[in-house]
Amino acid sequence: MAIRRLRSRAVPFLPLLLLLAPLIYSVSRLHFSWAPERGMCLPPPSAPEGRQCLPPPAAVKRPDRLVLGPAAGQGRPDRLQCQGLKAVNKIGLSSERNYSGGHVTFVTVFTTYNSDPAETGKMSSNVVTVGKHSYSKVGRSMAILNTFITFIQVSMPRSNVIILTDPNSKFSINYGSAAMLPIKGNYSRGNLMLQRIRSYITFLEQKHMELETVKDLNHFIFTDSDIAVINDLGHIFKEYPHCHLALTFRNNKGQPLNSGFVAVRGTRDGIFKAIEFFKEVLEAYRLKYMKASRMLGDQLALAWVVKSHLPSAFGKFSGHEVFTGEVNGASILFLPCAVYNWTPPEGAGQFHGMPLDVKV
C-alpha cells in the first residue's frame, strides 16, 4: 500500500526506491537478528545453519586500587605529568609571600570507625592495598589525612589545619600546623554529612565570639579531608573582597555544587553570613533530604538553597567562568570545580596527570 501511494504521488522516485529496496531489506534482517541482551546473532534465522549468537563483550571492570607505572600521565600534553620535582617546577612554588590578604585556616571534619564486629577475623575485608603497600581501613584514612595536611604545608606553609572531630575519636596528629578540635555530635557514618554542617556552624560561632580578642584577619576554607591543595588560595579573598563565601560548581544536573570546598571570609560580617547560610542548608537537609544517600544529602541541600534564592546561577554551571551572586543576603563567589575542586575524570585508579591550571 505504501509503494502504491508513493507511485501515484511521486513516480520519478520509483527507480531510486527500487535501488534502495535490497539495502532496506538487508538492514531490516540485521535489525531482527540483533539481540542486545545476548550479543550479535549471525547469520539471520533463515540461513540453513540457523542462528548463531556471539557472546556480548565483557564489561570493563574499573580497578579498585591505585594503578602505578609509566601509564600515569604519559601522552597527555595538557596534563601535569608524574615527574616529581619536574612537576613542581611546572606549577611553581607557593606565592604566599606576595599575598597580604589575611591568614588562611583549613577546616575539615574527620573521624575513625572501629571495624564491624561481624567482620572480625576476616583480614581481607579490613585490608586495603595501594600499590605495593597494605593498610588497615583506619590506617588508610590516616594516611590520606596526613597527605592532605602535607599538601597544605607545601603549598601554603603559613596556613594551618583544624580537624573537627568526635570527642571519642581515638587518633592523633603529629603536625605542628594541625590541631584537633573536638565538637560533640553524632559522627556515625549515616549521619556524618549532617553532622559536618553542624560542626561547621559550631566552629564559626566560636570564631565569631573570638573576634573581639583577635587582631589579625583569619579566613577559613572548609574542605573534605581527601583533597590536595597544590597552589596558593589566598588570592580568592584578595581578588574578591566583597564576597562572604565561595562555593565550587560543576556541570552536574543533580549535584551542581560540591560541598567539599567552601571558603568563608574571616570578617565579622563574613562569618555571620556563613553561619546563617549553613543553618539554612542544615534545615533543608533535615526537612528534604534525610533519606538521601549518606554522602549526597548535604550537596542536594546546598543546591536547593542556592536555587531557591538564585535560580539564574544554574544556567551558568555548565560553563567554566567565575561569577558572583547573592543568596539570602550573602554575597557568594562561584568557582569552577575544574580549577578549585578537580576530580580525575578517568575514575578510580586511572589517574593520567592533572591539568596545569588546577589549584585543588
Short mmCIF file of C-alpha atoms in Angstrom, two decimals:
data_model
loop_
_atom_site.label_atom_id
_atom_site.label_comp_id
_atom_site.label_asym_id
_atom_site.label_seq_id
_atom_site.Cartn_x
_atom_site.Cartn_y
_atom_site.Cartn_z
CA MET A 1 0.00 0.00 0.00
CA ALA A 2 2.87 2.40 0.82
CA ILE A 3 4.57 1.76 -2.56
CA ARG A 4 1.29 2.19 -4.43
CA ARG A 5 0.71 5.55 -2.71
CA LEU A 6 4.27 6.63 -3.47
CA ARG A 7 3.89 5.66 -7.15
CA SER A 8 0.79 7.73 -7.54
CA ARG A 9 2.34 10.80 -5.96
CA ALA A 10 5.98 10.64 -6.98
CA VAL A 11 6.61 8.37 -9.95
CA PRO A 12 10.08 9.89 -10.68
CA PHE A 13 11.37 8.50 -7.36
CA LEU A 14 10.40 4.91 -8.18
CA PRO A 15 13.80 3.92 -9.67
CA LEU A 16 15.56 5.23 -6.55
CA LEU A 17 13.21 3.27 -4.34
CA LEU A 18 13.87 0.09 -6.30
CA LEU A 19 17.60 0.59 -5.90
CA LEU A 20 17.32 1.06 -2.16
CA ALA A 21 14.94 -1.86 -1.58
CA PRO A 22 17.67 -4.54 -1.22
CA LEU A 23 19.55 -2.34 1.23
CA ILE A 24 16.43 -1.67 3.28
CA TYR A 25 15.69 -5.40 3.30
CA SER A 26 19.22 -6.23 4.48
CA VAL A 27 19.14 -3.68 7.26
CA SER A 28 15.75 -4.93 8.42
CA ARG A 29 17.08 -8.50 8.56
CA LEU A 30 20.11 -7.33 10.50
CA HIS A 31 17.84 -5.46 12.91
CA PHE A 32 15.78 -8.56 13.63
CA SER A 33 18.86 -10.73 14.08
CA TRP A 34 20.36 -8.42 16.71
CA ALA A 35 19.73 -9.17 20.38
CA PRO A 36 21.46 -6.65 22.67
CA GLU A 37 20.97 -8.75 25.78
CA ARG A 38 22.71 -11.71 24.17
CA GLY A 39 25.23 -10.18 21.82
CA MET A 40 25.32 -10.29 18.00
CA CYS A 41 23.49 -13.04 16.14
CA LEU A 42 24.79 -14.01 12.71
CA PRO A 43 23.66 -15.19 10.23
CA PRO A 44 19.92 -14.36 10.17
CA PRO A 45 17.39 -17.01 11.24
CA SER A 46 16.54 -18.03 7.65
CA ALA A 47 20.08 -19.23 6.99
CA PRO A 48 20.43 -23.04 6.70
CA GLU A 49 22.81 -23.27 9.64
CA GLY A 50 20.41 -21.38 11.89
CA ARG A 51 21.00 -18.57 14.36
CA GLN A 52 24.46 -18.39 15.96
CA CYS A 53 24.91 -15.77 18.68
CA LEU A 54 28.24 -14.32 19.66
CA PRO A 55 28.52 -13.63 23.40
CA PRO A 56 28.24 -9.97 24.41
CA PRO A 57 31.53 -8.19 25.09
CA ALA A 58 32.60 -8.42 28.69
CA ALA A 59 32.05 -5.23 30.70
CA VAL A 60 35.25 -3.39 31.50
CA LYS A 61 35.78 -3.60 35.24
CA ARG A 62 37.04 -0.37 36.79
CA PRO A 63 40.01 -1.01 39.08
CA ASP A 64 39.52 -0.78 42.82
CA ARG A 65 43.11 0.12 43.58
CA LEU A 66 45.71 2.65 42.51
CA VAL A 67 47.41 1.77 39.23
CA LEU A 68 51.12 2.56 39.35
CA GLY A 69 53.60 2.58 36.50
CA PRO A 70 54.57 4.50 33.36
CA ALA A 71 50.95 4.96 32.20
CA ALA A 72 50.27 7.68 34.77
CA GLY A 73 50.22 10.99 32.93
CA GLN A 74 52.09 9.92 29.84
CA GLY A 75 50.96 11.10 26.43
CA ARG A 76 48.80 13.94 27.74
CA PRO A 77 50.46 17.30 26.90
CA ASP A 78 47.61 19.15 28.62
CA ARG A 79 48.22 17.35 31.92
CA LEU A 80 50.86 17.75 34.58
CA GLN A 81 52.95 14.60 34.43
CA CYS A 82 54.07 12.48 37.37
CA GLN A 83 57.69 13.60 37.32
CA GLY A 84 58.50 14.54 40.92
CA LEU A 85 60.34 17.85 41.21
CA LYS A 86 59.95 18.49 37.47
CA ALA A 87 56.19 18.64 38.01
CA VAL A 88 56.59 21.02 40.95
CA ASN A 89 58.66 23.34 38.77
CA LYS A 90 55.86 23.48 36.20
CA ILE A 91 53.23 24.74 38.65
CA GLY A 92 55.66 26.89 40.61
CA LEU A 93 56.11 27.21 44.36
CA SER A 94 53.68 28.91 46.71
CA SER A 95 53.03 32.58 46.05
CA GLU A 96 52.13 33.27 49.68
CA ARG A 97 54.94 35.75 50.04
CA ASN A 98 53.06 38.01 47.63
CA TYR A 99 49.76 37.65 49.45
CA SER A 100 48.74 40.06 52.21
CA GLY A 101 45.00 39.45 52.44
CA GLY A 102 44.94 37.70 55.81
CA HIS A 103 45.79 34.31 57.27
CA VAL A 104 44.02 31.21 55.88
CA THR A 105 42.95 28.27 58.04
CA PHE A 106 41.77 25.00 56.52
CA VAL A 107 38.98 23.25 58.41
CA THR A 108 37.93 19.64 57.87
CA VAL A 109 35.79 17.05 59.65
CA PHE A 110 37.43 13.70 60.28
CA THR A 111 36.83 10.68 62.48
CA THR A 112 37.67 6.99 62.51
CA TYR A 113 35.41 3.99 62.98
CA ASN A 114 36.02 0.67 64.68
CA SER A 115 35.76 -2.41 62.48
CA ASP A 116 32.39 -4.08 62.24
CA PRO A 117 32.34 -6.91 64.82
CA ALA A 118 30.79 -9.18 62.19
CA GLU A 119 33.93 -8.74 60.09
CA THR A 120 36.36 -9.58 62.87
CA GLY A 121 38.83 -12.23 61.75
CA LYS A 122 38.21 -11.55 58.06
CA MET A 123 41.50 -9.84 57.29
CA SER A 124 40.76 -9.41 53.60
CA SER A 125 37.78 -7.17 54.37
CA ASN A 126 39.83 -4.87 56.61
CA VAL A 127 42.98 -4.56 54.49
CA VAL A 128 43.29 -2.12 51.59
CA THR A 129 46.11 -2.37 49.04
CA VAL A 130 47.57 0.76 47.46
CA GLY A 131 50.36 -0.09 45.04
CA LYS A 132 52.72 -2.36 46.97
CA HIS A 133 51.52 -1.23 50.40
CA SER A 134 48.72 -2.61 52.53
CA TYR A 135 46.77 -0.64 55.11
CA SER A 136 44.00 -1.28 57.54
CA LYS A 137 40.96 0.83 56.72
CA VAL A 138 41.79 3.17 59.60
CA GLY A 139 45.42 3.25 58.52
CA ARG A 140 44.47 4.23 55.00
CA SER A 141 42.19 7.01 56.27
CA MET A 142 45.01 8.34 58.44
CA ALA A 143 47.46 8.18 55.52
CA ILE A 144 45.05 10.23 53.40
CA LEU A 145 44.57 12.77 56.21
CA ASN A 146 48.34 13.11 56.65
CA THR A 147 48.73 13.63 52.89
CA PHE A 148 46.02 16.31 52.99
CA ILE A 149 47.95 18.18 55.70
CA THR A 150 51.29 17.76 53.94
CA PHE A 151 49.98 19.26 50.70
CA ILE A 152 48.83 22.34 52.61
CA GLN A 153 52.19 22.64 54.36
CA VAL A 154 53.95 22.67 51.00
CA SER A 155 51.51 24.83 49.03
CA MET A 156 50.56 27.30 51.77
CA PRO A 157 53.20 26.96 54.51
CA ARG A 158 51.83 29.82 56.62
CA SER A 159 48.38 28.21 56.81
CA ASN A 160 47.22 25.84 59.48
CA VAL A 161 44.69 23.00 59.67
CA ILE A 162 41.93 22.46 62.22
CA ILE A 163 40.35 19.00 62.36
CA LEU A 164 36.83 18.96 63.79
CA THR A 165 36.21 15.54 65.27
CA ASP A 166 34.17 13.39 67.60
CA PRO A 167 35.40 13.78 71.22
CA ASN A 168 35.52 9.96 71.36
CA SER A 169 37.81 9.65 68.33
CA LYS A 170 40.98 7.71 69.01
CA PHE A 171 43.60 9.12 66.66
CA SER A 172 46.37 11.67 66.93
CA ILE A 173 48.08 14.14 64.61
CA ASN A 174 51.79 14.86 64.72
CA TYR A 175 51.95 18.06 62.70
CA GLY A 176 52.77 21.41 64.25
CA SER A 177 50.46 23.21 61.81
CA ALA A 178 47.47 20.95 62.54
CA ALA A 179 45.27 20.77 65.60
CA MET A 180 42.25 18.73 66.65
CA LEU A 181 39.09 20.43 67.91
CA PRO A 182 36.55 18.02 69.46
CA ILE A 183 32.93 19.03 68.91
CA LYS A 184 30.09 16.95 70.36
CA GLY A 185 27.68 15.37 67.93
CA ASN A 186 26.63 12.24 66.06
CA TYR A 187 29.52 11.29 63.77
CA SER A 188 28.14 7.91 62.71
CA ARG A 189 28.62 7.02 59.04
CA GLY A 190 24.98 7.57 58.14
CA ASN A 191 24.88 10.96 59.88
CA LEU A 192 28.35 12.28 59.06
CA MET A 193 27.41 14.80 56.36
CA LEU A 194 24.63 16.23 58.52
CA GLN A 195 27.00 16.42 61.49
CA ARG A 196 29.63 18.09 59.35
CA ILE A 197 27.33 21.06 58.75
CA ARG A 198 26.52 21.25 62.46
CA SER A 199 30.21 21.17 63.33
CA TYR A 200 30.91 23.95 60.83
CA ILE A 201 28.23 26.09 62.46
CA THR A 202 29.55 25.45 65.98
CA PHE A 203 33.10 26.25 64.87
CA LEU A 204 32.09 29.51 63.15
CA GLU A 205 30.01 30.58 66.14
CA GLN A 206 33.10 30.15 68.32
CA LYS A 207 35.20 32.17 65.91
CA HIS A 208 32.55 34.89 65.74
CA MET A 209 32.69 35.28 69.52
CA GLU A 210 36.51 35.35 69.47
CA LEU A 211 36.66 38.29 67.05
CA GLU A 212 36.67 40.73 69.96
CA THR A 213 40.04 39.40 71.11
CA VAL A 214 41.64 38.62 67.73
CA LYS A 215 43.50 41.37 65.90
CA ASP A 216 44.67 39.57 62.76
CA LEU A 217 42.26 38.71 59.95
CA ASN A 218 41.82 34.94 59.55
CA HIS A 219 39.89 33.42 56.64
CA PHE A 220 38.59 29.85 56.58
CA ILE A 221 38.36 27.18 53.89
CA PHE A 222 36.19 24.17 54.76
CA THR A 223 37.14 21.09 52.77
CA ASP A 224 36.95 17.34 52.51
CA SER A 225 39.91 15.63 54.14
CA ASP A 226 40.93 13.78 50.95
CA ILE A 227 41.81 16.75 48.75
CA ALA A 228 45.22 18.02 47.66
CA VAL A 229 45.84 21.77 47.78
CA ILE A 230 48.55 22.31 45.17
CA ASN A 231 48.58 26.09 44.82
CA ASP A 232 48.03 29.18 46.94
CA LEU A 233 44.34 30.01 47.55
CA GLY A 234 44.75 33.26 49.45
CA HIS A 235 44.12 35.21 46.26
CA ILE A 236 40.41 34.27 46.48
CA PHE A 237 39.93 36.61 49.43
CA LYS A 238 42.11 39.34 47.95
CA GLU A 239 40.68 39.41 44.43
CA TYR A 240 37.03 39.23 45.54
CA PRO A 241 36.94 41.44 48.66
CA HIS A 242 33.15 41.83 48.73
CA CYS A 243 32.26 38.13 48.77
CA HIS A 244 31.30 36.46 52.05
CA LEU A 245 31.56 32.85 50.86
CA ALA A 246 32.87 30.85 47.91
CA LEU A 247 31.37 27.62 46.53
CA THR A 248 32.57 25.34 43.74
CA PHE A 249 30.30 24.36 40.84
CA ARG A 250 30.33 21.79 38.05
CA ASN A 251 28.20 20.71 35.11
CA ASN A 252 26.18 18.15 37.06
CA LYS A 253 22.40 18.36 36.89
CA GLY A 254 21.70 16.57 40.17
CA GLN A 255 24.60 17.89 42.24
CA PRO A 256 25.94 21.05 40.60
CA LEU A 257 27.61 22.29 43.80
CA ASN A 258 30.36 20.32 45.52
CA SER A 259 30.21 20.65 49.31
CA GLY A 260 33.85 19.58 49.63
CA PHE A 261 35.11 23.17 49.30
CA VAL A 262 33.54 26.21 50.98
CA ALA A 263 35.58 29.37 51.63
CA VAL A 264 34.47 31.88 54.29
CA ARG A 265 35.76 35.42 54.69
CA GLY A 266 37.01 35.92 58.23
CA THR A 267 35.40 39.28 58.85
CA ARG A 268 32.54 39.69 61.33
CA ASP A 269 30.04 40.06 58.50
CA GLY A 270 31.54 37.19 56.52
CA ILE A 271 31.39 34.74 59.44
CA PHE A 272 27.86 35.80 60.37
CA LYS A 273 26.62 35.37 56.79
CA ALA A 274 28.29 31.95 56.61
CA ILE A 275 26.61 30.82 59.84
CA GLU A 276 23.20 31.84 58.50
CA PHE A 277 23.91 30.15 55.16
CA PHE A 278 24.96 26.87 56.78
CA LYS A 279 21.90 26.96 59.04
CA GLU A 280 19.64 27.23 56.02
CA VAL A 281 21.46 24.32 54.32
CA LEU A 282 21.13 22.28 57.52
CA GLU A 283 17.39 22.95 57.70
CA ALA A 284 16.91 21.98 54.05
CA TYR A 285 18.87 18.78 54.67
CA ARG A 286 16.72 17.87 57.71
CA LEU A 287 13.41 18.62 56.01
CA LYS A 288 14.03 17.36 52.48
CA TYR A 289 17.00 15.03 52.12
CA MET A 290 17.30 12.84 55.23
CA LYS A 291 16.50 9.79 53.09
CA ALA A 292 19.23 10.57 50.57
CA SER A 293 22.40 8.53 50.44
CA ARG A 294 24.63 9.41 53.37
CA MET A 295 27.12 11.17 51.12
CA LEU A 296 24.63 13.10 48.97
CA GLY A 297 22.22 14.88 51.29
CA ASP A 298 24.38 17.91 52.01
CA GLN A 299 25.05 18.58 48.32
CA LEU A 300 21.37 18.25 47.46
CA ALA A 301 20.50 20.66 50.27
CA LEU A 302 23.24 23.06 49.18
CA ALA A 303 21.88 23.13 45.63
CA TRP A 304 18.31 23.59 46.87
CA VAL A 305 19.23 26.64 48.99
CA VAL A 306 21.12 28.30 46.14
CA LYS A 307 18.37 27.55 43.62
CA SER A 308 15.66 28.91 45.90
CA HIS A 309 17.43 32.29 46.15
CA LEU A 310 19.44 32.45 42.93
CA PRO A 311 17.90 30.26 40.18
CA SER A 312 19.84 32.16 37.50
CA ALA A 313 23.06 30.58 38.78
CA PHE A 314 22.01 27.19 37.41
CA GLY A 315 22.27 28.50 33.88
CA LYS A 316 25.99 29.17 34.44
CA PHE A 317 27.05 25.87 35.95
CA SER A 318 27.73 24.35 32.54
CA GLY A 319 30.47 26.93 31.91
CA HIS A 320 33.87 27.48 33.46
CA GLU A 321 33.75 31.17 34.34
CA VAL A 322 33.89 32.58 37.86
CA PHE A 323 30.76 34.54 38.79
CA THR A 324 29.08 36.04 41.85
CA GLY A 325 25.53 36.20 43.15
CA GLU A 326 23.52 36.94 46.28
CA VAL A 327 21.92 34.19 48.35
CA ASN A 328 19.72 35.40 51.21
CA GLY A 329 21.86 38.48 51.78
CA ALA A 330 25.21 36.70 51.46
CA SER A 331 27.48 37.52 48.53
CA ILE A 332 28.58 34.19 47.05
CA LEU A 333 31.58 33.64 44.79
CA PHE A 334 31.10 30.66 42.47
CA LEU A 335 34.34 28.97 41.44
CA PRO A 336 34.62 26.20 38.80
CA CYS A 337 35.40 22.73 40.11
CA ALA A 338 37.63 22.31 37.06
CA VAL A 339 40.17 24.54 38.84
CA TYR A 340 39.26 24.65 42.54
CA ASN A 341 37.84 21.18 43.16
CA TRP A 342 39.07 19.00 40.32
CA THR A 343 38.43 15.25 40.20
CA PRO A 344 40.24 12.96 37.73
CA PRO A 345 37.60 12.03 35.11
CA GLU A 346 39.27 8.71 34.42
CA GLY A 347 37.85 7.17 37.60
CA ALA A 348 39.39 5.28 40.49
CA GLY A 349 42.98 4.28 39.92
CA GLN A 350 43.21 5.72 36.40
CA PHE A 351 44.99 9.00 37.07
CA HIS A 352 46.56 10.28 33.85
CA GLY A 353 48.01 13.55 35.05
CA MET A 354 46.45 16.81 36.13
CA PRO A 355 45.50 19.91 34.10
CA LEU A 356 48.09 22.64 34.56
CA ASP A 357 45.67 25.25 35.92
CA VAL A 358 44.25 23.14 38.78
CA LYS A 359 44.66 24.58 42.28
CA VAL A 360 42.77 21.97 44.32
#
